[in-house]
PDB file of C-alpha atoms in Angstrom:
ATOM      1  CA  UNK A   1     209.561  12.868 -78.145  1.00 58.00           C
ATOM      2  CA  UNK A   2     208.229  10.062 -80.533  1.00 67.00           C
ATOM      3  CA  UNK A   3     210.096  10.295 -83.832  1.00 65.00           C
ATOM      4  CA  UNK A   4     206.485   9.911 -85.618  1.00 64.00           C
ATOM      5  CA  UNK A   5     205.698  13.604 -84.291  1.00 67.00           C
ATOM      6  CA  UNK A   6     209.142  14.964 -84.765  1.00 65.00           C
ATOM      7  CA  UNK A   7     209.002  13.684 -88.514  1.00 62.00           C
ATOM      8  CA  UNK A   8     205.580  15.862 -88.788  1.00 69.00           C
ATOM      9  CA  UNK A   9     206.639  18.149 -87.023  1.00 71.00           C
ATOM     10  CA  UNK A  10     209.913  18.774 -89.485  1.00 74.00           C
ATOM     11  CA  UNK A  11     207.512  17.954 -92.113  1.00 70.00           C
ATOM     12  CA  UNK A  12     205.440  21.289 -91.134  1.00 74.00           C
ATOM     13  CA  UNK A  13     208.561  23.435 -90.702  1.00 69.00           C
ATOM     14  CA  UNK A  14     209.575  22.625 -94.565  1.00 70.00           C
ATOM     15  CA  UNK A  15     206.004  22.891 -95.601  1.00 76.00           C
ATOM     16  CA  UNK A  16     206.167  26.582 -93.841  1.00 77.00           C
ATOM     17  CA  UNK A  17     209.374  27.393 -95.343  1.00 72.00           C
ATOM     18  CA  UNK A  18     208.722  26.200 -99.225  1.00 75.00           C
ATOM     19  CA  UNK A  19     205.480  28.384 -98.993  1.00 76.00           C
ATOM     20  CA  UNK A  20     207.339  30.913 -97.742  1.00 74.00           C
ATOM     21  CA  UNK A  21     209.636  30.759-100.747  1.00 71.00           C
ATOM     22  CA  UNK A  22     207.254  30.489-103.124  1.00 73.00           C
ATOM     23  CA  UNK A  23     205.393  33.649-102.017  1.00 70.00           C
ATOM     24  CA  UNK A  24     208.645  35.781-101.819  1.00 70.00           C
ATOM     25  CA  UNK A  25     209.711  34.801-105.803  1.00 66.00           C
ATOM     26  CA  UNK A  26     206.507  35.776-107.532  1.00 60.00           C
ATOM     27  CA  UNK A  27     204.980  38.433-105.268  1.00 53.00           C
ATOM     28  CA  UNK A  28     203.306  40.195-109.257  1.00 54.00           C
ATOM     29  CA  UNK A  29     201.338  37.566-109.312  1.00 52.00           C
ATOM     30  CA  UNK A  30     199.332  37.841-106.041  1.00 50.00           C
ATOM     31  CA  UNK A  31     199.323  41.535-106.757  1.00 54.00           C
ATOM     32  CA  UNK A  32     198.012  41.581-110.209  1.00 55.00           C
ATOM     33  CA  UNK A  33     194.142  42.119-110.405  1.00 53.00           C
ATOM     34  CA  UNK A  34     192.777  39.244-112.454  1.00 53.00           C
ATOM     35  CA  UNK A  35     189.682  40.700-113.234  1.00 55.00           C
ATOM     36  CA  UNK A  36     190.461  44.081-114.093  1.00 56.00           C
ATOM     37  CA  UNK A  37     192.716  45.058-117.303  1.00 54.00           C
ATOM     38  CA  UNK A  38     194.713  48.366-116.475  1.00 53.00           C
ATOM     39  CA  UNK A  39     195.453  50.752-119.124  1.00 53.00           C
ATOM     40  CA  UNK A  40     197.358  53.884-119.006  1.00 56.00           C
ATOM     41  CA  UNK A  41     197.503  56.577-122.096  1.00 53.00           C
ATOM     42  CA  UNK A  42     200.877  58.128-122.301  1.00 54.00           C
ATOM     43  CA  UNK A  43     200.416  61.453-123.181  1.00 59.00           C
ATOM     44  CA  UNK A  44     203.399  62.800-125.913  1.00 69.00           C
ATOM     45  CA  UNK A  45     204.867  65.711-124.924  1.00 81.00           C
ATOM     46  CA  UNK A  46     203.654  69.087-127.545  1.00 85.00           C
ATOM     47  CA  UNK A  47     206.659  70.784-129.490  1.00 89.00           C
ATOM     48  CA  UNK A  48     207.684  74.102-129.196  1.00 87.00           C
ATOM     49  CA  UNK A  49     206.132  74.870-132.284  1.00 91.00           C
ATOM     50  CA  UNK A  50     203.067  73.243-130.328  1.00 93.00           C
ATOM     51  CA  UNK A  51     203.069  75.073-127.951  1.00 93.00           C
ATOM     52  CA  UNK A  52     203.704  78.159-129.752  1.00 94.00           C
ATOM     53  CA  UNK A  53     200.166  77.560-131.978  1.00 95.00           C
ATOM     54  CA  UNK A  54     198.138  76.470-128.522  1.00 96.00           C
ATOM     55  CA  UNK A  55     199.105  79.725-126.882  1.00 96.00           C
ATOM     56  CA  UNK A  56     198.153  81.585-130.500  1.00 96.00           C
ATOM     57  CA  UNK A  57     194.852  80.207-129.920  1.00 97.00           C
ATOM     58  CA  UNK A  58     193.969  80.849-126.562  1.00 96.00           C
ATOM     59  CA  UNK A  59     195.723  84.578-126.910  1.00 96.00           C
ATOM     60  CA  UNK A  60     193.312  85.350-130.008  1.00 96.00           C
ATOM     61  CA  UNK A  61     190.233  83.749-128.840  1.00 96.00           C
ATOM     62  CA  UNK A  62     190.432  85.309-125.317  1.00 95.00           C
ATOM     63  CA  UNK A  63     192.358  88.449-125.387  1.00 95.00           C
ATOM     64  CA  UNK A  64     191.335  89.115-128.777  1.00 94.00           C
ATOM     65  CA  UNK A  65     190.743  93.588-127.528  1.00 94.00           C
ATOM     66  CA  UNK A  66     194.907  93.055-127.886  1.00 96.00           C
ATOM     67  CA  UNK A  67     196.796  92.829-130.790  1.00 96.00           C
ATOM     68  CA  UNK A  68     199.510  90.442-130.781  1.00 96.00           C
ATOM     69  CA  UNK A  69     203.050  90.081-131.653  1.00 96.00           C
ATOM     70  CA  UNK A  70     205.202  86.965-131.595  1.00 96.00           C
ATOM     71  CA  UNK A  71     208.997  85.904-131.380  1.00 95.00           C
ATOM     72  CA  UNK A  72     209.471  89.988-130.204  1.00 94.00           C
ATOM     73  CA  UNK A  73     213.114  91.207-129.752  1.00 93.00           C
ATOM     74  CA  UNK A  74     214.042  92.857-126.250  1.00 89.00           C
ATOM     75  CA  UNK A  75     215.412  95.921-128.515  1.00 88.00           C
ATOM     76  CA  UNK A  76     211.988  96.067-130.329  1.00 89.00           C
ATOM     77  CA  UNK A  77     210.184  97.271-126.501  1.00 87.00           C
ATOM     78  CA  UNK A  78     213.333  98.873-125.406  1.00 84.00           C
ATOM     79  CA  UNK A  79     215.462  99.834-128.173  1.00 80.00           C
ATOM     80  CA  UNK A  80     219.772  98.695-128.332  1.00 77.00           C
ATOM     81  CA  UNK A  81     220.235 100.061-124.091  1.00 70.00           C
ATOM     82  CA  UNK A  82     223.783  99.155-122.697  1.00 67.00           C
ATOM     83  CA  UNK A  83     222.516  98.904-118.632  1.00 67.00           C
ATOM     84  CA  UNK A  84     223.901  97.882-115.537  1.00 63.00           C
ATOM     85  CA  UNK A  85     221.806  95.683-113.092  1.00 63.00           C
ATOM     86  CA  UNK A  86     221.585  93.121-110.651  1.00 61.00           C
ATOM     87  CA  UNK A  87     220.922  90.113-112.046  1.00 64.00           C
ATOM     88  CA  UNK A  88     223.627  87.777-109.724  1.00 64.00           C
ATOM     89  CA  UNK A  89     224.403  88.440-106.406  1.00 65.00           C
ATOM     90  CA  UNK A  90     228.242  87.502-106.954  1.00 70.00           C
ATOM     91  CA  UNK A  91     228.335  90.485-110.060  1.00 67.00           C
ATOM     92  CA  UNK A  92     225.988  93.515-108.441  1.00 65.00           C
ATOM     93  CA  UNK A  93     227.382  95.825-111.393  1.00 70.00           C
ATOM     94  CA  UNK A  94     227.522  93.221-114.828  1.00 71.00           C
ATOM     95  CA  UNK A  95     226.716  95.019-117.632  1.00 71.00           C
ATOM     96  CA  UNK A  96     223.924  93.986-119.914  1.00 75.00           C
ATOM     97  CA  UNK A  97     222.717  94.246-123.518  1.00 74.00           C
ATOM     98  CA  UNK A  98     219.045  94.159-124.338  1.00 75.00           C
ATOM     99  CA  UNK A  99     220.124  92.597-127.679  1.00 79.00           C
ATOM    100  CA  UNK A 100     221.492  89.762-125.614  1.00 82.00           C
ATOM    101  CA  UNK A 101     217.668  89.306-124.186  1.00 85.00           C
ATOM    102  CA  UNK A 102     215.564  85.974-124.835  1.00 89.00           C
ATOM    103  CA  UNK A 103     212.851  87.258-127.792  1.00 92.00           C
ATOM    104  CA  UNK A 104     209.549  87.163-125.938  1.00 93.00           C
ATOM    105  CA  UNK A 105     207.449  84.503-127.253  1.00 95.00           C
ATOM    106  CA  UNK A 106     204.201  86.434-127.323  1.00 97.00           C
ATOM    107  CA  UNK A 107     203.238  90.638-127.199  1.00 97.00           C
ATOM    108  CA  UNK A 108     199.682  91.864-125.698  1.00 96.00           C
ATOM    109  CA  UNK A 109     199.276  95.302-126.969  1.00 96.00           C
ATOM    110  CA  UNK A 110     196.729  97.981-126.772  1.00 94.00           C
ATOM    111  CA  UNK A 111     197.110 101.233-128.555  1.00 93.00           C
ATOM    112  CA  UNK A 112     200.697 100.161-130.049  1.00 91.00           C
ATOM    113  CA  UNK A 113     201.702 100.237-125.922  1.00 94.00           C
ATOM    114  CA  UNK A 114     202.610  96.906-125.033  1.00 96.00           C
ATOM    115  CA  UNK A 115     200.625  95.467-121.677  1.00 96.00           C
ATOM    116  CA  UNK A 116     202.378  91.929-121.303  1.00 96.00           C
ATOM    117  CA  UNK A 117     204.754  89.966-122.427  1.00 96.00           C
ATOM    118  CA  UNK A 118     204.207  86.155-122.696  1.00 96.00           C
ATOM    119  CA  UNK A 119     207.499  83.843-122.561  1.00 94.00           C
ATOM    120  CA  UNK A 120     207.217  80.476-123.206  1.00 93.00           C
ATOM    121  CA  UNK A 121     210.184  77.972-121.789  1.00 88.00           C
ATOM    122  CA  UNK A 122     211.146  74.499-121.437  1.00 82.00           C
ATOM    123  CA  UNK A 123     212.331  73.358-117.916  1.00 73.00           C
ATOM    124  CA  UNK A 124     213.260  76.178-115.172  1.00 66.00           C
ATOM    125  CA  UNK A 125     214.838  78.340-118.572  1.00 60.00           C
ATOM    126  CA  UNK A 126     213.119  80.928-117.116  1.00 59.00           C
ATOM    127  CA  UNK A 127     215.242  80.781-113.686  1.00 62.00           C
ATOM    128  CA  UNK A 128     218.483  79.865-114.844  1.00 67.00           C
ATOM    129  CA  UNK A 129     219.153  81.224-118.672  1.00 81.00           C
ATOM    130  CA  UNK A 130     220.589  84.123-118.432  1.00 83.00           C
ATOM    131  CA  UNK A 131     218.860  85.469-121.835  1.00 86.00           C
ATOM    132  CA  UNK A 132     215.386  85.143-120.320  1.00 88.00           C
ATOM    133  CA  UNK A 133     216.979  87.033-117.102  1.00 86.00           C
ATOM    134  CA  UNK A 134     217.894  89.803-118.972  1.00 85.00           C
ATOM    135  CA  UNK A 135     214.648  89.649-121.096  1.00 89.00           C
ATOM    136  CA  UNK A 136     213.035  89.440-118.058  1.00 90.00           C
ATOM    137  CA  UNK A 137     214.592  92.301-116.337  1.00 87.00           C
ATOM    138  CA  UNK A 138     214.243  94.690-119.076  1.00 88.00           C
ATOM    139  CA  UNK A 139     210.261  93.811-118.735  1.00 92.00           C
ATOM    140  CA  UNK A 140     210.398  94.580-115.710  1.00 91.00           C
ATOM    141  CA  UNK A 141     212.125  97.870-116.188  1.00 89.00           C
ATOM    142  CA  UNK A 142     209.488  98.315-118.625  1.00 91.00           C
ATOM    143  CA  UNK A 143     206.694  98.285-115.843  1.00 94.00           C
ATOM    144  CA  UNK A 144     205.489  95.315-118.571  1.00 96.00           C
ATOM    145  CA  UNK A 145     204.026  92.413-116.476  1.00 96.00           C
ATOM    146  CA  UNK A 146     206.431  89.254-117.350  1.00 95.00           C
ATOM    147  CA  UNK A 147     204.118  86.035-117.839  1.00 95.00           C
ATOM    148  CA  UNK A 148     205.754  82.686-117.726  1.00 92.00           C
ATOM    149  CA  UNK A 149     204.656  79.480-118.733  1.00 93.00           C
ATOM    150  CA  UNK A 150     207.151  76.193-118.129  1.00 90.00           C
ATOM    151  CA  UNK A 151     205.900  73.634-121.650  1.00 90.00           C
ATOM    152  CA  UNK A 152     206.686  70.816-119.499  1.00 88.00           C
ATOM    153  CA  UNK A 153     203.639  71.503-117.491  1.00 88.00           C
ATOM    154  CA  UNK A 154     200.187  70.522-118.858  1.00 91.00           C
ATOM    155  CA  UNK A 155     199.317  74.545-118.899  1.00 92.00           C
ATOM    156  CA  UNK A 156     195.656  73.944-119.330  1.00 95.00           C
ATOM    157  CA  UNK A 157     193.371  76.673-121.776  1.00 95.00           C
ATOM    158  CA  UNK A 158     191.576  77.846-117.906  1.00 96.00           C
ATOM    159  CA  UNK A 159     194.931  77.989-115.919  1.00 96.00           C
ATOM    160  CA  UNK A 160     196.554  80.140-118.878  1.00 96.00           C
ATOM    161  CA  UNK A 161     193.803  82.130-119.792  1.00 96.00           C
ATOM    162  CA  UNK A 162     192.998  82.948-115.744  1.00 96.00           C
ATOM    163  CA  UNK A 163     196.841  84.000-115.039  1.00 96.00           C
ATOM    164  CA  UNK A 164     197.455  86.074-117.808  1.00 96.00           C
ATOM    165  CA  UNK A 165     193.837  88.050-116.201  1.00 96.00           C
ATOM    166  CA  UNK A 166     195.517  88.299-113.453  1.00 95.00           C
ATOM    167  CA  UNK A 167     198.628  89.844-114.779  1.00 94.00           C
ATOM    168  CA  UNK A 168     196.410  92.401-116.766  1.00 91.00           C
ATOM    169  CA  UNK A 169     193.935  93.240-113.820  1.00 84.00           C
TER     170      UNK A 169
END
């Protein structure tokens, strides 16, 4: 081989690899659109207070043939009961206190008979907590359909006011 075409030939190789390089240590720049400016609102999380005065709102304009109560006591529906139930698997006979219940964020009503209860909760609270278990339970005992909404979720007025309906139907 000449050493004229190996020299080129080496020549290429480096060429290749610096390229190479250079692509690998700024790969934002190739994939940032030049043309185009991105920008993303961040939406800030609601309170519970918030939350609290949204679902007001959508309770009084759209189920406004129910009276409502707020921040309602477990006793206040079913009075100071001492009950055994099944709430975990690994303690079938754990006695419970309805005083012991989460409050239920919101009371539908008709008549002074209660219809649904509304409970309002921040991550899987509604899974896990034992209060709104037992609050929970006791609605359920109740015949009262239990309504859940997680805050962290956008809960949007249609979605809320089309599954509480559905609870009521």
């Amino acid at each position: 081989m000449d050493f004229g075409k190996l020299l080129l030939k080496i020549a290429g190789v480096a060429k290749d690899y610096i390229e190479k390089q250079e692509k690998e240590a700024s790969p934002a720049q190739q994939s940032r659109p030049t043309h185009q400016e991105v920008v993303q609102e961040v939406e800030r999380e609601k309170t519970n207070a918030e939350w609290v005065v949204y679902f007001r709102e959508i309770l009084q304009d759209s189920f406004s043939f129910y009276s409502i109560r707020e921040n309602v006591p477990v006793t206040d529906l079913v009075g100071f009961a001492n009950d055994e139930f099944k709430l975990y698997k690994t303690r079938p006979t754990q006695a419970y206190k309805a005083e012991w219940g989460q409050p239920y964020s919101f009371v539908l009503e008709s008549g002074g008979t209660p219809k649904a209860v509304v409970m309002l909760g921040n991550g899987h609270s509604h899974d896990s907590n034992v209060k709104y278990l037992i609050a929970r339970m006791y609605a359920k005992k109740l015949g009262i359909p239990y309504i859940n909404f997680y805050t962290q979720m956008p809960n949007e007025r249609n979605y809320v006011i089309g599954r509480i309906r559905k609870f009521l139907e």
